[in-house]
Structure formats: structure tokens, C-alpha cells
């Protein structure tokens, strides 16, 4: 018997505990998603009829629940989805543009107060965003911007972690010699950034964009505090409002739990599509960032 199979068998036995742990974590994280998929197909009788919570009831009725979801209360769920899309796209793209500009500036330019500014940036990464909601609400209230879309979009434009990620990526991925060569050839700073640095920053840009969009899409506490008109709610706050109505049992004899569960499933589909579409870019960006 050769030594190669023995070596492979030895490596496999050493990795077995890690594989078991990873398998357990995989099941642990997939069970809630599977629960939502299964129970989205049930009506009120199927949900509370005593059957298995992790398997389908006798009647699978995704179509009927979808019709109820998009027709309840004048079809306001579709408006919530569009609001979430608006907040996520505008807030995510805006936060990415600012993060790229600030991160590139910190990495490639020397200016007074640079070290202090970057130290403040690192400190702000440690501050929970929920701790800033009430001060932000007071400031926006004085400006008369509460209960408007800007009360949700403007705070999400600030992404200190995105600036930090762009800084560490631009510092090592964009050689100073290449920028100097472009300047010697007569290119201005804006042209040097757009034609030389920007293509090299693409993996990090996609990563920051995806993280910003997901953060804006899942934002709950900020719009809950800022908005009072339910027509401006994102889908997270809207579903939370339905959950409160269903828990109080004041929906007038209509069980909202089926459409709440299906609404939760539908709300994650855009994020799944975004992850699958941009997977190769954001995985590469995170891996490279972890090596810096």
C-alpha cells in the first residue's frame, strides 16, 4: 500500500470534527429559511392545525397566498417593496460612491488631519447604528425632514465600514507608481482615478455596494422611528406592522399570519438574486480584503 492514500485518510480524519461542525451550522442556519418556505404555502388552518411545522400541509397554496398578499389593504405590500427598492438602491449606491471617494482619498493622498480623520473613522465603525437613531431623529425633526424618504436615505449614505474597506483595498491594490506614471503622462487626478484606479477597485466596490444594499434593505429601526405614514414604510417595517395587528387579533377576522410569512419570503428574494448575481465579485473582494 502506498503512502498517498494513508496521507489522504489521515487528513480526512483530522478534518472530520470541522466538517461535522460546519454541517451542524449549515443545518442550523437553513432550518429557519426552510420553515418560512414550508409555512408560506399554508393557510390559517394549516398553520395552526397541529401538523408538522417543518413540512407541508395537505394543501399547498402559494398562489392563493400570493394573491392575498398583494391584494390585502389595497395592495400596500407592493408599495412597501418598491419603497425598500428605492431606499436600498439610492442609499446603497450613494453610500458606495462616498465610500470609494473617501477610502481612495485616505489611501492615496497626504493632507493635514489625515491621521486624526482616519482615527475618527475607525472609532465610528465601533458605534452601533441603532445608538445614532434617536439623535438623528432629533436633528431631522428640526430640519423638517421626518416622515419623508430623505429621512431614511440620507443617514444610510454614511458607511464607515465601507470607507475602511475601500481604504485598505486601495492602499495595496493600486500602486503609487502607476498613479505617478499617469500624472507624468499629463492625466489629471479625476482622469487618473477614473481610468487607472477605478478598474482595480472593482471587486471592493461591488463588495461595498452589496453590503450597503443589504444593510439598507434590512434597515428597520431607523425607518420605524422616522416614518409615521405607512405608505412610506419599507417592507421590513410594514411586515412588523402586520405582525403587531395579527398579535392583537384586530384584523377583523382575517388571519394575517399566512401573508406575513409569505411576505417575509418574498422580501428576501431580491437579496438572494443580488447575492447570486454578484457572488464572484463580492467573495473575491472579501477574500482579498482579509489578506491585506
Coordinates of C-alpha atoms in Angstrom, one line a residue:
X1 CA 0.0 0.0 0.0
X2 CA 1.4 3.4 -1.0
X3 CA 1.7 6.2 1.5
X4 CA -0.6 8.7 -0.5
X5 CA -3.9 7.0 0.4
X6 CA -2.8 6.8 4.0
X7 CA -1.9 10.5 4.0
X8 CA -5.3 11.4 2.5
X9 CA -7.1 9.2 5.1
X10 CA -5.1 11.0 7.8
X11 CA -6.1 14.4 6.6
X12 CA -9.7 13.4 6.3
X13 CA -9.8 12.1 9.9
X14 CA -8.2 15.3 11.1
X15 CA -10.8 17.4 9.3
X16 CA -13.8 15.3 10.4
X17 CA -14.7 17.4 13.5
X18 CA -14.5 20.6 11.5
X19 CA -16.8 19.0 8.8
X20 CA -19.3 17.9 11.4
X21 CA -19.3 21.4 12.9
X22 CA -19.8 23.0 9.5
X23 CA -22.6 20.5 8.7
X24 CA -24.3 21.4 12.0
X25 CA -24.0 25.1 11.4
X26 CA -25.4 24.6 7.8
X27 CA -28.5 22.8 9.1
X28 CA -28.9 25.4 11.9
X29 CA -28.9 28.3 9.5
X30 CA -31.1 26.6 6.9
X31 CA -33.9 25.5 9.2
X32 CA -35.4 28.9 9.6
X33 CA -35.4 29.5 5.9
X34 CA -36.9 26.1 5.2
X35 CA -39.6 26.9 7.9
X36 CA -40.5 30.1 6.0
X37 CA -40.7 28.2 2.6
X38 CA -42.9 25.5 4.0
X39 CA -45.3 27.6 6.0
X40 CA -45.7 30.2 3.2
X41 CA -47.7 27.5 1.4
X42 CA -50.3 27.1 4.3
X43 CA -53.5 28.9 5.1
X44 CA -54.5 29.6 8.7
X45 CA -55.9 26.1 9.2
X46 CA -52.7 24.6 8.0
X47 CA -50.6 26.8 10.2
X48 CA -52.5 26.2 13.4
X49 CA -54.0 22.8 12.7
X50 CA -51.4 20.8 14.7
X51 CA -49.3 19.5 11.7
X52 CA -45.6 19.5 11.4
X53 CA -44.1 23.0 11.3
X54 CA -41.3 21.7 9.1
X55 CA -43.4 20.0 6.4
X56 CA -46.1 21.0 4.0
X57 CA -49.8 20.7 5.0
X58 CA -52.3 18.7 2.8
X59 CA -52.9 21.7 0.5
X60 CA -50.1 23.7 -0.9
X61 CA -51.4 27.1 -1.9
X62 CA -48.6 29.5 -2.7
X63 CA -50.7 31.2 -5.5
X64 CA -53.7 31.9 -3.2
X65 CA -51.4 33.3 -0.5
X66 CA -49.6 35.5 -3.1
X67 CA -53.0 36.9 -4.3
X68 CA -53.9 37.6 -0.7
X69 CA -50.5 39.2 0.0
X70 CA -50.6 41.6 -3.0
X71 CA -54.3 42.5 -2.6
X72 CA -54.6 43.0 1.2
X73 CA -55.2 46.6 2.3
X74 CA -55.3 47.9 -1.3
X75 CA -52.1 46.1 -2.3
X76 CA -49.9 48.1 0.0
X77 CA -47.3 45.3 0.2
X78 CA -46.2 46.1 -3.4
X79 CA -45.7 49.7 -2.4
X80 CA -43.6 48.6 0.6
X81 CA -41.4 46.5 -1.8
X82 CA -40.9 49.5 -4.1
X83 CA -40.1 51.7 -1.2
X84 CA -37.5 49.2 0.0
X85 CA -36.0 49.0 -3.5
X86 CA -35.8 52.8 -3.6
X87 CA -34.2 53.1 -0.2
X88 CA -31.8 50.2 -0.9
X89 CA -30.7 51.3 -4.4
X90 CA -30.3 55.0 -3.7
X91 CA -28.9 54.6 -0.3
X92 CA -26.6 51.7 -1.3
X93 CA -25.3 53.4 -4.5
X94 CA -24.8 56.7 -2.7
X95 CA -23.0 55.1 0.3
X96 CA -20.7 53.2 -2.2
X97 CA -19.8 56.4 -4.1
X98 CA -19.0 58.2 -0.9
X99 CA -17.0 55.2 0.5
X100 CA -15.0 54.8 -2.7
X101 CA -14.1 58.5 -2.8
X102 CA -13.3 58.7 0.9
X103 CA -11.4 55.4 1.0
X104 CA -9.3 56.3 -2.1
X105 CA -8.6 59.7 -0.6
X106 CA -7.4 58.4 2.7
X107 CA -5.2 55.8 0.9
X108 CA -3.6 57.8 -1.8
X109 CA -3.4 61.4 -0.7
X110 CA -1.5 63.1 2.2
X111 CA -3.2 66.0 3.8
X112 CA -3.4 67.7 7.1
X113 CA -5.6 65.9 9.7
X114 CA -5.5 62.7 7.7
X115 CA -4.4 60.5 10.7
X116 CA -7.0 62.1 13.0
X117 CA -9.7 61.8 10.5
X118 CA -9.0 58.2 9.9
X119 CA -8.9 57.5 13.6
X120 CA -12.3 59.1 14.0
X121 CA -13.5 56.9 11.1
X122 CA -12.2 53.7 12.8
X123 CA -13.9 54.8 16.0
X124 CA -17.2 55.4 14.3
X125 CA -17.1 51.8 12.9
X126 CA -17.5 50.6 16.5
X127 CA -20.6 52.7 17.2
X128 CA -23.8 50.7 16.8
X129 CA -26.1 52.4 14.2
X130 CA -29.1 51.9 16.4
X131 CA -27.5 54.2 19.0
X132 CA -27.5 57.0 16.5
X133 CA -31.2 56.7 15.5
X134 CA -32.6 59.0 18.2
X135 CA -30.0 61.8 17.8
X136 CA -30.6 61.6 14.0
X137 CA -34.3 61.7 14.5
X138 CA -34.0 64.9 16.6
X139 CA -31.7 66.5 14.0
X140 CA -34.0 65.6 11.1
X141 CA -37.0 66.8 13.1
X142 CA -35.5 70.2 13.5
X143 CA -34.9 70.3 9.7
X144 CA -38.5 69.2 9.0
X145 CA -37.3 66.1 7.2
X146 CA -39.0 63.4 9.3
X147 CA -41.7 61.3 7.6
X148 CA -40.1 61.8 4.2
X149 CA -38.0 59.5 2.1
X150 CA -34.9 61.6 2.8
X151 CA -35.1 60.7 6.5
X152 CA -34.3 57.1 5.5
X153 CA -32.0 57.7 2.6
X154 CA -29.7 60.4 3.9
X155 CA -28.5 58.6 7.1
X156 CA -27.8 55.4 5.1
X157 CA -25.3 57.3 2.9
X158 CA -22.8 57.2 5.7
X159 CA -21.0 53.8 5.7
X160 CA -17.8 54.0 7.9
X161 CA -17.0 50.3 7.4
X162 CA -17.3 50.7 3.6
X163 CA -14.8 53.6 3.8
X164 CA -12.4 51.4 5.9
X165 CA -12.7 48.5 3.4
X166 CA -12.1 50.7 0.4
X167 CA -9.1 52.3 2.2
X168 CA -7.3 49.0 2.9
X169 CA -8.1 47.7 -0.6
X170 CA -7.0 50.9 -2.4
X171 CA -3.8 51.2 -0.3
X172 CA -2.4 47.9 -1.6
X173 CA -4.3 47.2 -4.9
X174 CA -3.5 50.5 -6.6
X175 CA 0.3 51.0 -6.9
X176 CA 1.5 54.6 -6.3
X177 CA 4.0 54.2 -9.1
X178 CA 1.1 53.6 -11.6
X179 CA -0.7 56.7 -10.4
X180 CA 2.6 58.7 -10.7
X181 CA 3.1 57.4 -14.2
X182 CA -0.4 58.5 -15.2
X183 CA 0.3 62.0 -13.8
X184 CA 3.6 62.3 -15.6
X185 CA 1.7 61.5 -18.8
X186 CA -0.5 64.5 -18.2
X187 CA -3.6 62.9 -16.7
X188 CA -5.4 64.9 -14.1
X189 CA -6.5 63.5 -10.8
X190 CA -10.0 62.8 -11.9
X191 CA -8.9 61.0 -15.1
X192 CA -6.2 59.1 -13.2
X193 CA -8.8 57.9 -10.7
X194 CA -11.4 57.0 -13.3
X195 CA -9.2 55.3 -15.9
X196 CA -6.4 53.8 -13.7
X197 CA -7.6 53.3 -10.1
X198 CA -11.3 52.6 -10.6
X199 CA -10.9 49.3 -12.6
X200 CA -8.5 48.0 -10.0
X201 CA -11.0 48.7 -7.2
X202 CA -13.9 46.9 -8.9
X203 CA -14.1 43.8 -6.5
X204 CA -14.1 46.1 -3.5
X205 CA -16.6 48.4 -5.0
X206 CA -19.0 45.5 -5.7
X207 CA -18.5 44.2 -2.2
X208 CA -19.2 47.6 -0.5
X209 CA -22.2 48.1 -2.9
X210 CA -23.7 44.7 -2.0
X211 CA -23.2 45.2 1.8
X212 CA -24.7 48.7 1.6
X213 CA -27.7 47.5 -0.3
X214 CA -28.3 44.6 2.1
X215 CA -27.9 46.9 5.1
X216 CA -30.4 49.4 3.7
X217 CA -32.8 46.7 2.7
X218 CA -32.8 45.2 6.2
X219 CA -32.9 48.6 7.9
X220 CA -35.7 48.5 10.5
X221 CA -35.2 50.8 13.5
X222 CA -34.4 53.9 11.5
X223 CA -37.4 54.0 9.3
X224 CA -39.6 52.9 12.2
X225 CA -38.5 56.0 14.1
X226 CA -38.5 58.4 11.2
X227 CA -41.7 57.5 9.4
X228 CA -45.3 57.7 10.5
X229 CA -47.1 57.4 7.1
X230 CA -47.4 53.7 6.4
X231 CA -47.3 54.4 2.6
X232 CA -43.6 55.3 3.1
X233 CA -42.7 52.2 5.0
X234 CA -40.1 49.7 3.7
X235 CA -41.2 46.1 3.7
X236 CA -39.4 45.4 7.0
X237 CA -41.4 47.9 8.9
X238 CA -44.6 47.1 7.0
X239 CA -44.4 43.4 7.9
X240 CA -43.7 44.4 11.5
X241 CA -46.9 46.5 11.5
X242 CA -48.9 43.5 10.2
X243 CA -47.3 41.3 12.9
X244 CA -48.5 43.7 15.6
X245 CA -52.0 43.7 14.1
X246 CA -52.1 39.9 13.9
X247 CA -50.8 39.6 17.5
X248 CA -53.5 41.9 18.7
X249 CA -56.1 39.9 16.8
X250 CA -57.8 43.0 15.5
X251 CA -57.6 42.3 11.8
X252 CA -61.4 41.8 11.7
X253 CA -61.5 38.0 11.4
X254 CA -58.8 37.9 8.7
X255 CA -55.7 35.8 9.7
X256 CA -52.7 37.7 8.6
X257 CA -50.1 35.1 9.6
X258 CA -50.1 33.4 6.1
X259 CA -49.4 36.6 4.2
X260 CA -46.9 37.7 6.9
X261 CA -44.8 34.6 6.4
X262 CA -45.1 34.7 2.6
X263 CA -44.3 38.4 2.7
X264 CA -41.1 37.6 4.6
X265 CA -40.2 35.0 2.0
X266 CA -40.8 37.4 -0.9
X267 CA -38.8 40.1 0.8
X268 CA -35.6 38.1 0.7
X269 CA -35.8 37.0 -2.9
X270 CA -34.2 40.3 -4.3
X271 CA -31.3 39.8 -1.8
X272 CA -30.8 36.2 -2.9
X273 CA -30.8 37.3 -6.5
X274 CA -28.3 40.1 -5.8
X275 CA -26.0 37.7 -3.9
X276 CA -26.1 35.0 -6.6
X277 CA -25.6 37.6 -9.4
X278 CA -22.6 39.3 -7.7
X279 CA -21.2 36.3 -5.9
X280 CA -17.9 36.0 -7.7
X281 CA -17.2 39.7 -7.2
X282 CA -18.0 40.1 -3.5
X283 CA -16.4 36.8 -2.5
X284 CA -13.2 37.9 -4.2
X285 CA -13.4 41.3 -2.6
X286 CA -13.8 39.9 0.9
X287 CA -11.0 37.3 0.4
X288 CA -8.6 39.9 -0.8
X289 CA -9.6 42.3 1.9
X290 CA -9.0 39.6 4.5
X291 CA -5.4 39.0 3.2
X292 CA -4.4 42.7 3.4

